[in-house]
GROMACS .gro file of C-alpha atoms in nm:
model
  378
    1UNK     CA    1  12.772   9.528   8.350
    2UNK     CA    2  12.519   9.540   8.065
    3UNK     CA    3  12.199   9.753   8.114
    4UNK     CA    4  11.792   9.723   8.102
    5UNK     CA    5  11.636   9.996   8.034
    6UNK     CA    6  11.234   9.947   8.109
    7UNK     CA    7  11.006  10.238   7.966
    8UNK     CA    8  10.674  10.291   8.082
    9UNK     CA    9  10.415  10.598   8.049
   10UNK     CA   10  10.304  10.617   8.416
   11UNK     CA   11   9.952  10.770   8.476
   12UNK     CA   12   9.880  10.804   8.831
   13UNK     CA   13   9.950  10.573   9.091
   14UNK     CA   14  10.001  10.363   8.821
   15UNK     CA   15   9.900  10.007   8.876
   16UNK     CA   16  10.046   9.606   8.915
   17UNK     CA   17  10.359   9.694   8.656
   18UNK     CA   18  10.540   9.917   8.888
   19UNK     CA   19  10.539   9.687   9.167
   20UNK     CA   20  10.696   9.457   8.924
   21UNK     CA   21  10.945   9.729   8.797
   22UNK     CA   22  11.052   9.880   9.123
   23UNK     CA   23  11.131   9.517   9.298
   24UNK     CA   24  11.306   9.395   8.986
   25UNK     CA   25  11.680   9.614   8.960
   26UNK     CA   26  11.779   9.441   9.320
   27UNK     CA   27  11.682   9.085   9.158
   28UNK     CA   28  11.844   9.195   8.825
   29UNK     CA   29  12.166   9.315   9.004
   30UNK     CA   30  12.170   8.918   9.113
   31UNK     CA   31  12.217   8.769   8.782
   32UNK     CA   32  12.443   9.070   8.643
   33UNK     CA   33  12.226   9.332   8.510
   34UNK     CA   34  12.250   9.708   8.562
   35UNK     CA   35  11.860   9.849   8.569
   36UNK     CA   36  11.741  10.199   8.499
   37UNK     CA   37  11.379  10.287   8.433
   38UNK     CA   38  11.198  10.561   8.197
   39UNK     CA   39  10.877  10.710   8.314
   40UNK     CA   40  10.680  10.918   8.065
   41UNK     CA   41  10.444  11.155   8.233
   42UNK     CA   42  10.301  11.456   8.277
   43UNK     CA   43  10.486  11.706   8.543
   44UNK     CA   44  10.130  11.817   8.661
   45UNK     CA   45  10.036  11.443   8.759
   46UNK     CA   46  10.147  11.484   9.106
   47UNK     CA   47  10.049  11.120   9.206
   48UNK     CA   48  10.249  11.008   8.934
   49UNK     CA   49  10.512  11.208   9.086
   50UNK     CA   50  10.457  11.114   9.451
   51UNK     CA   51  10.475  10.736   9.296
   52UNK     CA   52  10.825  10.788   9.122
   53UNK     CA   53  10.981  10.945   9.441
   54UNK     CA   54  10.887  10.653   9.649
   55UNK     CA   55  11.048  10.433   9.402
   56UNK     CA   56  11.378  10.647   9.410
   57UNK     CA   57  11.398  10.614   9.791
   58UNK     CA   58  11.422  10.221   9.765
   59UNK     CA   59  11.703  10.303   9.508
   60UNK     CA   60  11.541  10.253   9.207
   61UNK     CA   61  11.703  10.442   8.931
   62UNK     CA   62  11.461  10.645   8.716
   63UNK     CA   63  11.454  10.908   8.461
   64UNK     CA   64  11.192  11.112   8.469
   65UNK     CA   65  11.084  11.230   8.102
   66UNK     CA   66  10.776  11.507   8.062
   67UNK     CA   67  10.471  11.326   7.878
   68UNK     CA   68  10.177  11.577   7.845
   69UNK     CA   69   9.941  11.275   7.719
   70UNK     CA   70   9.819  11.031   7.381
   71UNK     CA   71   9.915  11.314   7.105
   72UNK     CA   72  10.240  11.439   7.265
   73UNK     CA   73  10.482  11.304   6.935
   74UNK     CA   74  10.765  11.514   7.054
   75UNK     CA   75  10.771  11.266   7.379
   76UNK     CA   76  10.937  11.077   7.163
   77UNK     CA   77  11.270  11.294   7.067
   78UNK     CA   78  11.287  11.370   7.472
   79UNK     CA   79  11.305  11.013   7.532
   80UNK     CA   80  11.549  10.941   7.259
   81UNK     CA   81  11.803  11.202   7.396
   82UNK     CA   82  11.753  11.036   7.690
   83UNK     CA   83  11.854  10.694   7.601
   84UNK     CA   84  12.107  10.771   7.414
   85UNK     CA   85  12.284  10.910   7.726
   86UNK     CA   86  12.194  10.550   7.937
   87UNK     CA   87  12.332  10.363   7.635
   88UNK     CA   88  12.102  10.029   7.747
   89UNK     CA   89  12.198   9.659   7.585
   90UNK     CA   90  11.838   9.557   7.632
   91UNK     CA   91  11.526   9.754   7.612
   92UNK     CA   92  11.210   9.670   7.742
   93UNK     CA   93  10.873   9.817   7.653
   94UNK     CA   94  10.578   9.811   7.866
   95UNK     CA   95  10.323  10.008   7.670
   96UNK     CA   96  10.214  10.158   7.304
   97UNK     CA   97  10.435  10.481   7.345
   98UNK     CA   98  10.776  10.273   7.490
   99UNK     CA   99  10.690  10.030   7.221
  100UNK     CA  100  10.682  10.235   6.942
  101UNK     CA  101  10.974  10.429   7.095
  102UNK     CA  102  11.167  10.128   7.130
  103UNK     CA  103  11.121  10.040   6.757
  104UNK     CA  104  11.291  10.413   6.633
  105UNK     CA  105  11.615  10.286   6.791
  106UNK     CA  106  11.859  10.356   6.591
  107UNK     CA  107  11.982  10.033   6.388
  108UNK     CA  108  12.382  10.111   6.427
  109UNK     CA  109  12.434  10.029   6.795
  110UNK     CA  110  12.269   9.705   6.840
  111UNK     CA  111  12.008   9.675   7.114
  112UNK     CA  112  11.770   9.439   7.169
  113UNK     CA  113  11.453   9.482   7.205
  114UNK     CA  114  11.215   9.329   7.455
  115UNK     CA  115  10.815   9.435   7.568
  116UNK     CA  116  10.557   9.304   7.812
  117UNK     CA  117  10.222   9.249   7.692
  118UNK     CA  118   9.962   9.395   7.956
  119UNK     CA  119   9.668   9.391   7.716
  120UNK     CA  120   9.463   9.620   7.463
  121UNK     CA  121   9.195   9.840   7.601
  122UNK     CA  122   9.068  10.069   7.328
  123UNK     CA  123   8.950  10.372   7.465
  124UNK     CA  124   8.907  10.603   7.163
  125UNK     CA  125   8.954  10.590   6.846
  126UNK     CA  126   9.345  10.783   6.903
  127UNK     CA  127   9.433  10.491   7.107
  128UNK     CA  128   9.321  10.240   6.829
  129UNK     CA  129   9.535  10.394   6.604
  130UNK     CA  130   9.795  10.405   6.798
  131UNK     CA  131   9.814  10.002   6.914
  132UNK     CA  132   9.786   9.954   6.537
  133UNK     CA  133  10.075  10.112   6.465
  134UNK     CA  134  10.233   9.960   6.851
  135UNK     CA  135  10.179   9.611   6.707
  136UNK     CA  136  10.324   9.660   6.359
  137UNK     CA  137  10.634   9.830   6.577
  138UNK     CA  138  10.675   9.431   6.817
  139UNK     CA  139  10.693   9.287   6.462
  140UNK     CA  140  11.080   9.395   6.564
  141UNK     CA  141  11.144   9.313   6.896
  142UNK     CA  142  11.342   9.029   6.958
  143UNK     CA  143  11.091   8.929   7.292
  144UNK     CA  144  10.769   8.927   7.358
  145UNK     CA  145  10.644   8.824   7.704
  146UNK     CA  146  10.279   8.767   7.747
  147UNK     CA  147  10.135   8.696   8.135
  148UNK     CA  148   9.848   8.527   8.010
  149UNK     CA  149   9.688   8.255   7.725
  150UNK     CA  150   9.492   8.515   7.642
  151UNK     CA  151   9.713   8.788   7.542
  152UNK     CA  152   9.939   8.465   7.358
  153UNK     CA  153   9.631   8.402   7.130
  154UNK     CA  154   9.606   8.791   7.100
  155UNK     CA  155   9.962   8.784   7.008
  156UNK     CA  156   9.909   8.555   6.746
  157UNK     CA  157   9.577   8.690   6.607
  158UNK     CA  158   9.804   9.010   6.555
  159UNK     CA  159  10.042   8.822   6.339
  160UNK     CA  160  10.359   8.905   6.597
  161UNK     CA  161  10.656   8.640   6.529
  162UNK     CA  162  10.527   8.311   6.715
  163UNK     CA  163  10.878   8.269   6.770
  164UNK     CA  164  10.967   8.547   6.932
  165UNK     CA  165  10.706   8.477   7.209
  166UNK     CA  166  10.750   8.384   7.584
  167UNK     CA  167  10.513   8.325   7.859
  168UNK     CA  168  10.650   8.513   8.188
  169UNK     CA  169  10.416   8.542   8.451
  170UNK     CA  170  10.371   8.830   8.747
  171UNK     CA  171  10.528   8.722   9.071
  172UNK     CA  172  10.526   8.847   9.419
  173UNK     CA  173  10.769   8.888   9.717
  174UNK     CA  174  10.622   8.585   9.939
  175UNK     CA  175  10.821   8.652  10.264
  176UNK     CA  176  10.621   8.992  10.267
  177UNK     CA  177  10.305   8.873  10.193
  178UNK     CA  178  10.188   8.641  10.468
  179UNK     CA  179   9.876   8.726  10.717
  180UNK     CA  180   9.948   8.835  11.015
  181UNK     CA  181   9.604   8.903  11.198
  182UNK     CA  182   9.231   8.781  11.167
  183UNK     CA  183   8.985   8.951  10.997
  184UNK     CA  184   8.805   9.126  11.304
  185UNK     CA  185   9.157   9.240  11.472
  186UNK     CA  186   9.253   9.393  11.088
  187UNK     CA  187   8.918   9.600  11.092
  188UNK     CA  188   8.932   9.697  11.397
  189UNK     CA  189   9.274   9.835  11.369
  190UNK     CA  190   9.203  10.004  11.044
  191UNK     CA  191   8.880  10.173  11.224
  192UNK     CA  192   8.600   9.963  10.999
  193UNK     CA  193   8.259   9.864  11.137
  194UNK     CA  194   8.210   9.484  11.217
  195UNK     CA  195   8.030   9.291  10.960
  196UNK     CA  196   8.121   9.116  10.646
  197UNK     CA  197   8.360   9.266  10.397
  198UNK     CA  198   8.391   9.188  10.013
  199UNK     CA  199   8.665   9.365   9.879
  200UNK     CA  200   8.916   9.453   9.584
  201UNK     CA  201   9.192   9.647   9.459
  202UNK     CA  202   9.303   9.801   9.159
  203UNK     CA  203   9.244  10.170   9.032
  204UNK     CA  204   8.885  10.284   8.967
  205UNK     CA  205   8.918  10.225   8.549
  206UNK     CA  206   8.601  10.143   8.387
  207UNK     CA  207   8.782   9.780   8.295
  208UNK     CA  208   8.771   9.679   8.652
  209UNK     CA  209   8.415   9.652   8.673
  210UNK     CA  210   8.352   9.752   8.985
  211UNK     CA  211   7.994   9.859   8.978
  212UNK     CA  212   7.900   9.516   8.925
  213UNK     CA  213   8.076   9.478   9.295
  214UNK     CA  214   7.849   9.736   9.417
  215UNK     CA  215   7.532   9.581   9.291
  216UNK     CA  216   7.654   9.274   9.443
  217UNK     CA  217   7.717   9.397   9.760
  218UNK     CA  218   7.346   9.593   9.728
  219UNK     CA  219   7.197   9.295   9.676
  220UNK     CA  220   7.323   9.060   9.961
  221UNK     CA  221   7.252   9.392  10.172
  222UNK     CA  222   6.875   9.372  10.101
  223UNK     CA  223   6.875   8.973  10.137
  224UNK     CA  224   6.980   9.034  10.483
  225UNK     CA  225   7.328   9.013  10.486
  226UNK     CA  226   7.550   9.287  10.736
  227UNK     CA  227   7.795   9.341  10.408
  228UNK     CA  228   8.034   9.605  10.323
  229UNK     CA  229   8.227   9.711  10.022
  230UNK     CA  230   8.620   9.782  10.063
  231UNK     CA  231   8.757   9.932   9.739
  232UNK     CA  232   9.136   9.975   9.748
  233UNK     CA  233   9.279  10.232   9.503
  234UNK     CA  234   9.209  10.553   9.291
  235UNK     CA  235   9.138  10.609   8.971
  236UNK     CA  236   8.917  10.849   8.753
  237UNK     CA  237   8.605  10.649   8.813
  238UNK     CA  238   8.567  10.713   9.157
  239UNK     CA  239   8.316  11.005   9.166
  240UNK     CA  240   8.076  10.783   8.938
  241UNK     CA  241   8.105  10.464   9.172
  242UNK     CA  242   8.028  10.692   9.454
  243UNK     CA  243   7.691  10.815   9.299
  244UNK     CA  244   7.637  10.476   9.200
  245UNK     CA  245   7.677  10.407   9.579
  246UNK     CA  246   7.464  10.622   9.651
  247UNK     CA  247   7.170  10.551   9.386
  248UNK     CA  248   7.180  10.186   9.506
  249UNK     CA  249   7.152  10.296   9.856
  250UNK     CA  250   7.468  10.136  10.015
  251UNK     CA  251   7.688  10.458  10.062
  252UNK     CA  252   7.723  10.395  10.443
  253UNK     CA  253   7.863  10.071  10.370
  254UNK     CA  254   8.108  10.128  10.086
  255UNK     CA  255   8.477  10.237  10.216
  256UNK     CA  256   8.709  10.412   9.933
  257UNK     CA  257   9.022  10.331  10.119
  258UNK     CA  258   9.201  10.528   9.794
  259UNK     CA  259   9.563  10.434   9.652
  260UNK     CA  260   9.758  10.246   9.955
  261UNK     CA  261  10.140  10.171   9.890
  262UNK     CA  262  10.103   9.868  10.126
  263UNK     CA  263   9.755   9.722  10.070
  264UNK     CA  264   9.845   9.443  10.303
  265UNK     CA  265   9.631   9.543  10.593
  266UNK     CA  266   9.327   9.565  10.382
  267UNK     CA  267   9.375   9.250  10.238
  268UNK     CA  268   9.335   9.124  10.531
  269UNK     CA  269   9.001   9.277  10.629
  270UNK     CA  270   8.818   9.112  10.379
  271UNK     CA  271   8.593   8.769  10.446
  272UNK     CA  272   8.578   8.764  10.026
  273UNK     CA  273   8.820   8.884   9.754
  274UNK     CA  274   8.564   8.988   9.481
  275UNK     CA  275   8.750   9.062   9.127
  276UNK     CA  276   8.490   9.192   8.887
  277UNK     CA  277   8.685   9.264   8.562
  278UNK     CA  278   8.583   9.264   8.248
  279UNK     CA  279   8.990   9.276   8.094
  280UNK     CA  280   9.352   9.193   8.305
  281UNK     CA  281   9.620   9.036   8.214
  282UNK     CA  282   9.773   8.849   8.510
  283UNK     CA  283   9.645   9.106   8.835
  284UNK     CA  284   9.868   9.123   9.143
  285UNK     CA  285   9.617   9.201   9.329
  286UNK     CA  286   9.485   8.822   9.284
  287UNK     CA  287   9.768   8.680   9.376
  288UNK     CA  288   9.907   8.953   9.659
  289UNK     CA  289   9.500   8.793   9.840
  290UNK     CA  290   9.638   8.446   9.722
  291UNK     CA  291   9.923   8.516   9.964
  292UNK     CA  292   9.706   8.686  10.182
  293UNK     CA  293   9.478   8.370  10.255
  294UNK     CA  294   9.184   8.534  10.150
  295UNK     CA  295   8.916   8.362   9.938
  296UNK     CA  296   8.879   8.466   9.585
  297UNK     CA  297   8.547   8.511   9.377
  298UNK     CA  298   8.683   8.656   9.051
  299UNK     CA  299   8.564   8.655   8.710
  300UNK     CA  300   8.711   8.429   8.416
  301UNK     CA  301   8.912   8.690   8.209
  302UNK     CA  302   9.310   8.707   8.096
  303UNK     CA  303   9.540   8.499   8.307
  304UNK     CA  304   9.295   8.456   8.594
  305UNK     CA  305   9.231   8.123   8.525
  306UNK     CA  306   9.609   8.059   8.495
  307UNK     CA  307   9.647   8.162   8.872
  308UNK     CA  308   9.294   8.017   8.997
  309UNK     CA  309   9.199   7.678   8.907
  310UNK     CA  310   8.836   7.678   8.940
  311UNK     CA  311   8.723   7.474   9.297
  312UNK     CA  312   9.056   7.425   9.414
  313UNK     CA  313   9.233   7.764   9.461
  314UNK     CA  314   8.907   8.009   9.408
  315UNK     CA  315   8.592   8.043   9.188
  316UNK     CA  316   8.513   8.185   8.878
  317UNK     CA  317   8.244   8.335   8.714
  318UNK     CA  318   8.205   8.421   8.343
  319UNK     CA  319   8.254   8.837   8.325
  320UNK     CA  320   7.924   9.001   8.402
  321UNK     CA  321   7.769   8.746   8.547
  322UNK     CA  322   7.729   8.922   8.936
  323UNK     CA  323   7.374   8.686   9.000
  324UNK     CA  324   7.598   8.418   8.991
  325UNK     CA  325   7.891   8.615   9.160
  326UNK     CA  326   7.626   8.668   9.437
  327UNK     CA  327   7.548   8.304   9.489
  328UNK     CA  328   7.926   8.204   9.506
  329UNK     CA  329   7.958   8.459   9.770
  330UNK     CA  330   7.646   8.345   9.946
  331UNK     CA  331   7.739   7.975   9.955
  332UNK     CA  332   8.100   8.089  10.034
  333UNK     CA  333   7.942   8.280  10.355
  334UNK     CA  334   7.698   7.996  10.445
  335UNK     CA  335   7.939   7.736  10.453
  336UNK     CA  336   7.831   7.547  10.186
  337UNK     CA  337   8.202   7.593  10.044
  338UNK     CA  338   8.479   7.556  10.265
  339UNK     CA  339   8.705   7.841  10.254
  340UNK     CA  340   8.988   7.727  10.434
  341UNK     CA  341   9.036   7.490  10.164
  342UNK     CA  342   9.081   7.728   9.894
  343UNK     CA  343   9.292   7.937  10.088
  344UNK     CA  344   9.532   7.675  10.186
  345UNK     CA  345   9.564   7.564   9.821
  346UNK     CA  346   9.563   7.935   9.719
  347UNK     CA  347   9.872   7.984   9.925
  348UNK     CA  348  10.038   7.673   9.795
  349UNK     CA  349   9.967   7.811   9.461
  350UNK     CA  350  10.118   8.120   9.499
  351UNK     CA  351  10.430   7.981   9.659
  352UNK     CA  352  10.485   7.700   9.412
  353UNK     CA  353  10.450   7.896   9.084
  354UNK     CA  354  10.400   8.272   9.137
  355UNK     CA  355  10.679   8.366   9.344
  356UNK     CA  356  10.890   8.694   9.249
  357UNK     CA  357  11.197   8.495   9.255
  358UNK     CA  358  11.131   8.288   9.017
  359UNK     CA  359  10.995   8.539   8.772
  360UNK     CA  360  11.307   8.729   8.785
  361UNK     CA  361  11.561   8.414   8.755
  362UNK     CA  362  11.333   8.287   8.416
  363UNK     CA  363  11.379   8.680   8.278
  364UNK     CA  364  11.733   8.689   8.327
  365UNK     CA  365  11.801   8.355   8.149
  366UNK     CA  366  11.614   8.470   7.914
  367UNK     CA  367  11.834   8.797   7.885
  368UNK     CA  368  12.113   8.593   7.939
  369UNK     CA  369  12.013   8.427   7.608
  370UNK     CA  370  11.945   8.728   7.411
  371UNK     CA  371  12.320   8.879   7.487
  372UNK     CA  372  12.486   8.514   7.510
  373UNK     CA  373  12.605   8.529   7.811
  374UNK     CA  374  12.671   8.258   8.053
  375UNK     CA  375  12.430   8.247   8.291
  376UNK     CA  376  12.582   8.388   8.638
  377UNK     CA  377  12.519   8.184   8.931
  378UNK     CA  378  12.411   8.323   9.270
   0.00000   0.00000   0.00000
């Protein structure tokens, strides 16, 4: 049975990618493929650890390979060792260091090389260097899958093989992801006050945005609105959003619900999905509250507008625009936009296009292709 091999520096909790990675070997094993996971990280990340041993106890198969951060090279020689011991007929990168890895593969056992675009968020000037020398490394890879137009055009700009390119978008598990209780019944069983909630998830990164969610939620506060703020995840911005709670006067009414492994009950707290990002690529999240039948405010960045069609299955906003975030959300609560119809078509969305399923079967043609193999049916 040939083998995948995904690689992937895990910081943390890690994010929308391992949701994808840890659902995908049962799919794989479907269509014929054997798959085994690399995580790069540091042994003193203990979420990061707490995350991988959740993944082994739903059988995932996963290598565990010390990372001690941006300037660890010899990460590199570990991870080499380690691969040549899994022997894989198709690697796929999911970030700068697997990519670059993936690339020093030696040329004499033929493997083929496939990444995931998730986007380019220059921190410092180490990073920049090192997604310049990332992208000269795809130059080689045989596959490219981008989640979004916006990472394509990226692609391009970047002078990556047009060829080589293929658009593969996020999925979720739809038979898991289907509300189950009202708003008032899911905040009173998670212990939250009664009021209106606007909420999101992802981890507390400076991308995300989320103080513009705070000043949102500060300002239909003082225009008389009984709002709260529900922020699912973790991340190393959550000390600054909680002064910035508490400079903007809202503290009381901000909940840091931290990471969840099932964010399903929170989802369904919220009266308004509010996604404030400045960068994603194609965010779960969106469309785990697509599922969830929860209205979605969210700004126009990456895929988003792939999944949301503005009007019919949410509304957008231009990035760092939260004035007019806070009139969508006004005239969402007023009734001067009917929710019910974005959520039905929201749902239809999801289960038409985004499903997990079908993300996995177009991957493993596309494998299938790669290693000319005859596609397996099942």
């Amino acid at each position: 049975m040939p083998v995948v091999l995904d690689v992937r520096v895990l910081r943390g909790t890690g994010g929308g990618p391992e949701k994808t990675l840890f659902r995908s070997p049962k799919y794989l094993k479907q269509y014929g493929y054997d798959m085994v996971c690399i995580y790069l990280c540091s042994p003193d990340d203990k979420s990061a650890q707490k995350r991988i041993m959740e993944a082994q106890q739903h059988d995932v198969k996963i290598v565990v390979i010390p990372d001690k951060g941006t300037c660890d090279l010899g990460v590199l020689s570990r991870a080499g060792r380690a691969i040549d011991k899994i022997g894989p007929h198709i690697y796929h990168g999911h970030d700068y260091k697997s990519n670059i890895l993936g690339s020093l593969l030696p040329q004499c056992r033929k493997v083929f090389r496939v990444s995931t675009l998730h986007g380019w968020v220059d921190y410092d000037y180490k990073l920049k260097m090192y997604y310049l020398i990332e992208r000269w490394c795809l130059r080689c890879y045989d596959r490219i899958y981008y989640v979004s137009p916006e990472l394509h055009n990226q692609a391009l700009r970047y002078r990556l093989p047009e060829n080589h390119l293929r658009y593969l978008p996020n999925g979720i598990e739809l038979a898991e992801y289907k509300r189950e209780r009202n708003c008032i019944e899911a905040r009173r069983r998670l212990g939250l006050a009664d009021g209106i909630w606007l909420g999101s998830v992802g981890r507390l990164v400076i991308e995300k945005n989320f103080s513009s969610l705070l000043w949102v939620v500060a300002t239909l506060w003082r225009q008389g609105y009984p709002v709260y703020c529900l922020l699912v995840g973790d991340g190393p911005m959550k000390e600054y959003l909680e002064n910035e709670a508490r400079n903007l006067g809202i503290a009381s009414r901000v909940h840091f619900a931290g990471y969840q492994r099932d964010v399903r009950p929170w989802l369904e707290c919220m009266d308004v999905y509010v996604c404030t990002s400045l960068r994603e690529g194609m965010p779960n999240s969106i469309l785990e509250a697509m599922a969830m039948e929860v209205p979605i405010v969210a700004t126009k960045v990456g895929g988003v507008s792939c999944m949301i069609r503005d009007g019919e299955d949410g509304l957008l906003v231009e990035p760092g625009d939260v004035e007019k975030i806070v009139k969508v959300v006004r005239d969402i609560l007023e009734g001067r936009i009917n929710k019910h119809n974005l959520i039905d078509a929201a749902r239809r969305r999801v289960e038409r296009e985004f499903s997990f399923e079908r993300r996995m079967q177009v991957l493993a043609e596309d494998y299938d292709r790669l290693l000319g193999r005859r596609a397996l049916s099942h």
